[in-house]
XYZ file of C-alpha atoms in Angstrom:
468
model
C 0.240 0.243 0.023
C 1.316 3.574 -0.723
C 1.989 5.906 1.955
C -1.168 7.959 3.082
C -1.095 11.704 3.538
C 1.501 14.127 2.784
C 5.588 13.656 2.319
C 8.118 15.161 4.124
C 8.917 17.682 1.353
C 5.537 18.557 0.945
C 4.955 19.618 4.631
C 7.935 21.573 4.667
C 7.081 23.146 1.694
C 3.389 24.222 3.022
C 5.051 25.281 6.237
C 7.391 27.615 4.292
C 4.602 28.976 1.763
C 2.323 29.504 5.335
C 5.519 31.715 6.712
C 6.154 33.580 3.750
C 2.091 34.523 3.706
C 2.271 35.577 7.459
C 5.572 37.780 6.758
C 3.343 39.466 3.736
C 0.733 39.663 6.094
C 2.448 41.351 8.718
C 4.396 43.807 6.397
C 0.870 45.304 5.156
C -0.545 48.352 6.880
C -3.043 47.631 9.566
C -5.483 50.269 11.002
C -8.077 50.867 13.824
C -11.382 52.408 13.011
C -12.823 53.843 15.922
C -15.278 56.475 17.846
C -14.408 58.838 20.538
C -16.596 60.863 22.866
C -20.385 60.766 22.578
C -20.358 60.951 18.615
C -24.283 59.569 18.186
C -25.464 56.851 16.494
C -25.287 58.179 13.048
C -21.286 58.967 13.558
C -21.008 55.241 15.226
C -22.633 53.593 12.106
C -20.352 55.286 9.852
C -17.238 54.316 11.666
C -18.738 50.733 11.345
C -18.970 51.114 7.673
C -15.701 52.507 7.328
C -14.426 49.157 8.991
C -16.156 47.986 5.813
C -13.969 49.793 3.680
C -10.857 49.116 5.471
C -11.485 45.434 5.689
C -9.706 42.982 5.790
C -6.989 44.816 6.911
C -8.436 46.323 10.309
C -9.838 44.851 13.223
C -13.396 44.436 12.434
C -14.538 43.621 15.998
C -13.185 46.641 17.986
C -14.103 47.688 21.260
C -13.183 50.993 22.939
C -14.848 52.032 25.823
C -15.488 55.240 27.523
C -12.648 54.966 29.806
C -10.021 54.033 27.399
C -7.401 56.796 26.410
C -5.466 57.404 22.959
C -2.324 56.058 25.043
C -4.155 52.669 25.631
C -4.776 52.406 21.989
C -1.243 53.098 21.076
C -0.028 51.171 23.601
C -2.249 47.876 22.231
C -1.611 49.107 18.733
C 2.172 48.130 18.821
C 2.283 44.390 19.224
C -0.516 43.954 17.201
C 1.629 45.566 13.926
C -1.403 48.557 13.533
C 0.053 51.170 11.506
C -3.256 53.726 11.190
C -5.762 55.090 13.141
C -8.862 56.531 11.941
C -10.897 58.244 14.460
C -14.431 59.786 14.298
C -15.520 62.298 16.825
C -18.175 65.267 17.192
C -18.834 68.282 18.728
C -21.773 70.755 19.001
C -21.318 71.974 15.488
C -19.337 69.857 13.526
C -18.112 66.035 12.838
C -14.460 65.497 12.699
C -11.990 62.370 11.033
C -8.909 62.228 12.548
C -6.302 59.815 10.097
C -3.093 59.133 12.258
C 0.225 57.548 11.544
C 1.580 55.557 13.805
C 3.959 55.355 15.834
C 5.450 59.138 15.489
C 2.866 60.882 13.237
C 2.024 63.206 11.603
C -1.898 63.738 12.186
C -4.235 64.825 9.576
C -7.947 66.395 10.728
C -10.568 66.492 8.512
C -13.933 68.211 8.746
C -16.832 65.872 7.689
C -19.079 68.200 5.794
C -21.631 65.822 4.259
C -21.735 61.759 4.976
C -24.298 59.378 3.644
C -24.040 55.711 5.374
C -23.818 52.375 3.612
C -27.646 51.434 4.278
C -28.734 55.044 2.442
C -26.715 54.425 -0.397
C -27.693 50.993 -0.916
C -31.471 51.595 -0.427
C -31.280 54.150 -3.295
C -29.742 51.752 -6.133
C -32.462 49.917 -8.219
C -30.003 47.354 -8.409
C -27.053 47.123 -5.557
C -24.100 44.234 -6.153
C -22.580 43.746 -2.621
C -21.598 40.205 -1.271
C -19.156 38.789 1.352
C -16.206 37.748 -1.398
C -15.907 41.388 -2.210
C -14.332 42.484 1.363
C -11.712 39.170 1.378
C -9.255 41.876 -0.366
C -8.388 45.342 0.445
C -9.846 47.785 -2.442
C -8.480 49.526 -4.904
C -7.315 53.127 -4.149
C -7.825 55.585 -7.038
C -6.713 59.131 -6.175
C -7.602 62.136 -8.575
C -6.591 65.936 -8.909
C -4.066 65.449 -6.441
C -1.509 67.354 -8.444
C 1.050 70.312 -7.227
C -1.189 72.211 -5.128
C 0.952 72.849 -2.233
C 2.904 70.353 0.544
C -0.467 69.371 2.190
C -1.887 68.051 -0.813
C 1.369 66.064 -1.529
C 1.005 64.656 2.101
C -2.641 64.029 2.279
C -1.694 61.969 -0.935
C 0.729 59.990 0.703
C -0.965 59.483 3.802
C -3.784 57.888 1.676
C -1.498 55.963 -0.170
C 0.448 54.043 2.810
C -3.565 53.527 4.166
C -3.429 50.261 1.352
C -0.985 47.794 0.536
C 0.605 48.623 -2.556
C 0.280 46.590 -5.531
C 2.938 45.663 -9.089
C 0.625 46.832 -11.944
C 2.743 43.455 -13.912
C 1.943 40.753 -11.031
C -1.201 41.572 -9.436
C -4.318 39.132 -10.041
C -7.319 40.938 -11.545
C -9.468 38.510 -9.415
C -8.618 39.699 -6.259
C -9.595 43.624 -7.028
C -13.231 43.483 -6.172
C -13.665 47.013 -4.679
C -12.409 50.207 -5.820
C -12.055 53.538 -3.007
C -12.055 57.027 -4.880
C -10.836 59.905 -3.469
C -11.313 62.872 -5.863
C -9.650 66.541 -4.311
C -11.257 69.901 -5.515
C -8.848 72.652 -5.751
C -11.145 75.064 -5.791
C -13.637 74.185 -2.602
C -10.159 72.225 -0.886
C -12.845 69.637 -0.689
C -12.356 65.353 -1.122
C -14.974 63.695 -2.032
C -14.783 60.091 -0.798
C -16.457 57.100 -2.564
C -16.444 53.487 -1.998
C -17.389 50.944 -5.603
C -18.018 47.809 -6.589
C -16.220 46.297 -9.355
C -17.722 43.887 -11.860
C -16.160 43.085 -15.582
C -18.544 41.961 -17.874
C -17.993 41.228 -21.871
C -18.679 43.184 -24.682
C -19.693 42.847 -28.236
C -22.582 40.399 -27.775
C -26.526 40.941 -27.606
C -28.558 41.592 -24.602
C -29.890 38.074 -25.117
C -26.809 36.604 -24.911
C -25.259 38.569 -21.682
C -28.386 37.129 -20.310
C -27.472 33.651 -21.104
C -24.071 34.406 -19.640
C -25.260 35.539 -16.432
C -25.896 33.187 -13.720
C -29.422 33.491 -13.442
C -31.013 32.071 -16.465
C -33.787 34.070 -18.101
C -37.535 33.029 -18.404
C -38.207 31.483 -22.196
C -41.832 30.029 -21.168
C -43.123 32.100 -24.023
C -40.400 31.531 -26.763
C -40.816 28.613 -29.157
C -36.896 28.897 -29.891
C -33.602 30.214 -28.119
C -32.894 31.911 -31.639
C -35.775 34.168 -30.539
C -34.044 35.165 -27.416
C -30.613 35.669 -28.990
C -32.086 37.632 -32.185
C -34.696 39.955 -30.673
C -33.967 39.593 -27.203
C -37.386 39.050 -26.092
C -38.330 39.161 -22.612
C -35.622 42.076 -21.781
C -35.919 44.763 -19.993
C -34.258 47.821 -21.343
C -32.530 48.950 -18.102
C -30.773 45.176 -17.747
C -28.581 46.850 -20.779
C -26.610 49.259 -19.256
C -24.639 51.525 -21.662
C -21.119 51.049 -22.358
C -18.631 52.754 -24.108
C -14.899 53.913 -24.705
C -14.718 54.976 -21.220
C -15.058 51.864 -19.407
C -14.508 49.326 -22.359
C -10.487 47.377 -22.149
C -8.644 44.517 -23.617
C -8.060 42.074 -20.317
C -4.442 41.280 -19.927
C -5.509 38.056 -17.829
C -8.678 36.025 -17.707
C -11.119 37.338 -14.934
C -13.168 35.550 -13.355
C -16.877 35.453 -14.765
C -18.531 34.083 -17.850
C -16.794 35.377 -21.090
C -14.116 37.320 -19.570
C -11.140 35.588 -21.215
C -7.938 36.983 -22.204
C -7.733 39.513 -24.716
C -10.706 39.838 -25.175
C -12.979 43.270 -24.670
C -14.592 43.913 -21.751
C -16.195 46.453 -19.643
C -15.759 47.443 -16.064
C -18.767 48.909 -14.119
C -18.710 50.134 -10.808
C -21.788 50.315 -8.491
C -21.265 52.294 -5.407
C -21.683 50.420 -2.149
C -20.973 53.624 0.360
C -20.476 54.643 2.698
C -20.026 58.527 1.327
C -18.203 61.343 2.533
C -17.058 64.912 1.874
C -14.130 66.215 3.729
C -12.248 68.988 4.366
C -8.666 69.334 5.603
C -8.412 71.240 9.102
C -4.635 70.915 10.036
C -1.595 69.017 10.016
C 0.284 68.044 13.192
C 3.691 66.637 13.566
C 3.096 64.096 16.119
C 0.264 61.167 17.031
C -2.556 63.961 18.413
C -0.140 66.204 19.569
C 2.997 68.011 18.097
C 3.626 71.241 16.261
C 0.882 72.463 13.515
C 2.694 71.707 10.372
C -0.201 73.305 8.477
C -3.863 75.239 9.208
C -6.418 76.125 6.924
C -7.797 78.901 9.059
C -4.870 80.113 10.880
C -1.738 81.986 9.172
C 1.107 83.078 11.177
C 3.777 85.355 10.380
C 7.420 84.801 9.988
C 8.051 86.257 13.249
C 5.705 84.149 14.975
C 6.791 81.193 13.305
C 10.395 82.301 14.504
C 9.309 83.226 18.452
C 7.473 79.454 18.163
C 10.613 77.800 17.382
C 12.353 79.626 19.568
C 10.222 78.655 22.590
C 10.350 74.886 21.254
C 14.008 74.884 21.039
C 14.235 76.550 24.738
C 11.840 73.867 26.076
C 13.921 71.309 24.106
C 17.243 72.567 26.178
C 15.863 72.408 29.313
C 14.725 69.264 29.227
C 18.384 67.789 27.922
C 19.551 69.942 31.060
C 17.330 68.141 33.315
C 18.014 65.121 31.683
C 22.009 65.525 32.065
C 21.753 66.688 35.772
C 19.517 63.527 36.519
C 22.231 61.096 34.915
C 25.032 62.890 36.804
C 22.913 62.009 40.026
C 22.397 58.643 39.390
C 26.166 58.174 38.642
C 27.240 59.952 41.950
C 24.915 57.813 43.827
C 26.152 54.349 41.920
C 29.712 55.430 43.151
C 28.690 56.463 46.939
C 27.228 52.863 46.630
C 30.164 51.614 45.431
C 32.668 53.095 47.712
C 30.441 52.155 50.898
C 30.190 48.927 49.796
C 33.966 48.526 49.645
C 34.662 50.168 52.720
C 32.333 47.343 54.412
C 34.403 44.487 52.692
C 37.734 46.124 54.058
C 36.706 46.338 57.699
C 35.156 42.591 57.652
C 38.219 41.378 55.872
C 40.316 43.509 59.139
C 38.080 42.486 61.692
C 38.761 38.783 60.801
C 42.576 39.115 60.454
C 42.574 40.923 64.060
C 40.413 38.194 65.816
C 37.947 41.003 67.173
C 36.116 39.931 69.811
C 33.039 40.745 68.403
C 32.723 38.179 65.529
C 30.869 34.590 66.588
C 32.345 31.934 68.338
C 32.813 28.887 66.381
C 32.244 26.976 69.723
C 34.447 23.775 70.934
C 35.914 20.990 68.759
C 33.771 18.196 67.570
C 35.954 15.924 69.666
C 35.932 18.182 73.077
C 32.243 18.148 73.036
C 31.963 14.629 72.690
C 34.640 14.260 75.474
C 32.486 16.802 77.876
C 29.188 14.880 77.351
C 30.664 11.360 78.159
C 31.610 13.017 81.475
C 27.904 14.240 82.331
C 26.690 10.581 81.432
C 29.317 8.693 83.958
C 28.621 11.599 86.822
C 24.745 10.915 86.230
C 25.053 7.058 86.677
C 27.352 7.639 89.544
C 25.234 9.379 91.668
C 22.335 6.989 90.793
C 24.860 4.324 91.832
C 25.113 6.526 95.124
C 21.612 6.902 95.724
C 20.729 3.164 95.248
C 23.570 1.127 97.035
C 24.143 4.097 99.283
C 28.313 3.677 98.918
C 30.604 5.203 96.860
C 31.273 3.512 93.721
C 34.829 2.129 92.900
C 37.016 4.051 90.871
C 37.110 1.259 87.962
C 33.416 1.373 87.370
C 33.662 5.356 86.457
C 37.053 6.736 85.883
C 36.236 9.975 84.556
C 33.594 10.796 87.603
C 36.288 9.454 89.913
C 38.954 12.113 88.040
C 36.161 15.172 88.689
C 35.665 14.226 91.795
C 36.331 16.439 94.834
C 39.195 15.697 96.834
C 38.683 14.058 100.148
C 38.361 15.958 103.058
C 35.216 18.463 104.320
C 32.863 18.984 101.785
C 31.449 22.528 100.501
C 28.373 24.000 101.531
C 26.747 23.047 98.043
C 27.485 19.236 98.512
C 26.319 19.556 102.494
C 22.968 20.979 101.150
C 22.571 18.052 98.444
C 23.168 15.276 100.593
C 20.528 16.631 103.154
C 18.179 16.903 100.502
C 18.757 13.237 99.870
C 18.558 12.366 103.491
C 15.320 14.270 103.550
C 13.966 12.618 100.306
C 14.914 9.124 101.683
C 12.941 9.447 104.890
C 9.662 10.379 103.228
C 9.829 7.831 100.768
C 10.490 5.086 103.914
C 7.468 6.615 105.657
C 5.402 6.654 102.728
C 6.226 2.793 102.032
C 5.257 2.296 105.761
C 1.739 3.783 105.833
C 0.833 1.935 102.690
C 1.690 -1.273 104.481
C -0.370 -0.183 107.567
C -3.404 0.733 105.258
C -3.328 -2.508 103.499
C -3.037 -4.751 106.592
C -5.952 -2.979 108.158
C -7.997 -3.820 104.944
C -7.063 -7.771 104.887
C -8.519 -7.875 108.692
C -8.764 -11.129 110.587
C -10.579 -13.273 107.515
C -7.691 -13.258 104.885
C -7.447 -11.034 101.519
C -10.801 -9.501 100.190
C -11.784 -7.384 97.336
C -13.383 -4.443 97.392
C -16.804 -3.932 95.375
C -19.080 -0.637 95.010
C -17.522 2.481 96.720
C -14.513 0.788 98.596
C -16.800 -1.374 100.722
C -15.330 -4.494 101.589
C -17.155 -7.986 100.361
C -17.561 -10.144 103.857
C -15.429 -13.427 103.330
C -17.627 -16.810 102.811
C -18.677 -18.847 105.117
C -16.611 -22.483 105.051
C -19.471 -25.187 104.401
């Protein structure tokens, strides 16, 4: 039987392919889309629609609570590889949209003059075209009229380009392009039109009946005698199903595209269907950092050269003071480290000197093990000799306890301690004798003339049995 499953080379190739896919996915830009503050129901729904536009390179189920600050979001975005923030907020007068680049900025602040939700755009269309397969790949970004109108316009174009992954026009797979995001800049009003479309490719050069046959939904031919009637006249088809195509949307396909009749090197029409949301934006200001920093551009506030120089001088002074504080702090840390090192060396030198001089405060190492064992044996023999004296009443021989005999007091008048000890021993022996004598008398009284008896009850003596 053949070997089941994948071989070792297949598994290795599969693992390498997965690793390359993960690296490519991590290299693409990712984003967080959320609303801040009391935005209202409409603005929060607009943030959800923007997440739909940014899929799949965004956090679809992101939840930002009221207690979460912008710093918390930035701290979470770093490990996850998030590169952009799209933040919506609302004030009493306007709605604002902020586009932030992480981790160092800049931050672009737009004012939303008009907006339309996805549900409103879809409900206004006669036939909308939107399904889940369109959101498996990032949309194709199209920028229009971003010409040489200033550095702020160029910066806007760069920010929008970095918001989506770059494509190689020579290697791109046309089947991955299902959506299109159009951003048009109007130099007169300085507004941006934000539009989101669905892309559909259909073959051209065929009659309306043939186009209907190529569609997934087959037409109703119950009233026709032959299929030739459908191909010749297009009977049963409405005029609205035949959308006008022209030179503006007809092109030759460089590769085969998913769909019936879309072959390579054949003429096909590219049709766009708006799926929302729709916004009209106006740039307000550009900041250097993430939500803070120097204002690089402002639409309404214009400063003179002297004011800019004063602001720059104040900024430099602030940076100089900050550097001075950091230097002072570094010197303090170094000084404290040197003091701790000197104190440690001084303490070690004192310890070595005390050990060399034999300081009395040093810990007593104790007696050697041999001396301790000898002292213990002497104490044991002394106790045994004392027990012998109490039991026999005589002094033991020197051969029985040699160590105790050496430590015994020389012959002569005993000392006060020895005399007191002997008196206590004598009194103890007298008490023991008296107690033994008293117990013997009590036992004799209990026996009586009739011999030994057994007690029962509460100490009452049972009378002896009579002889038969």
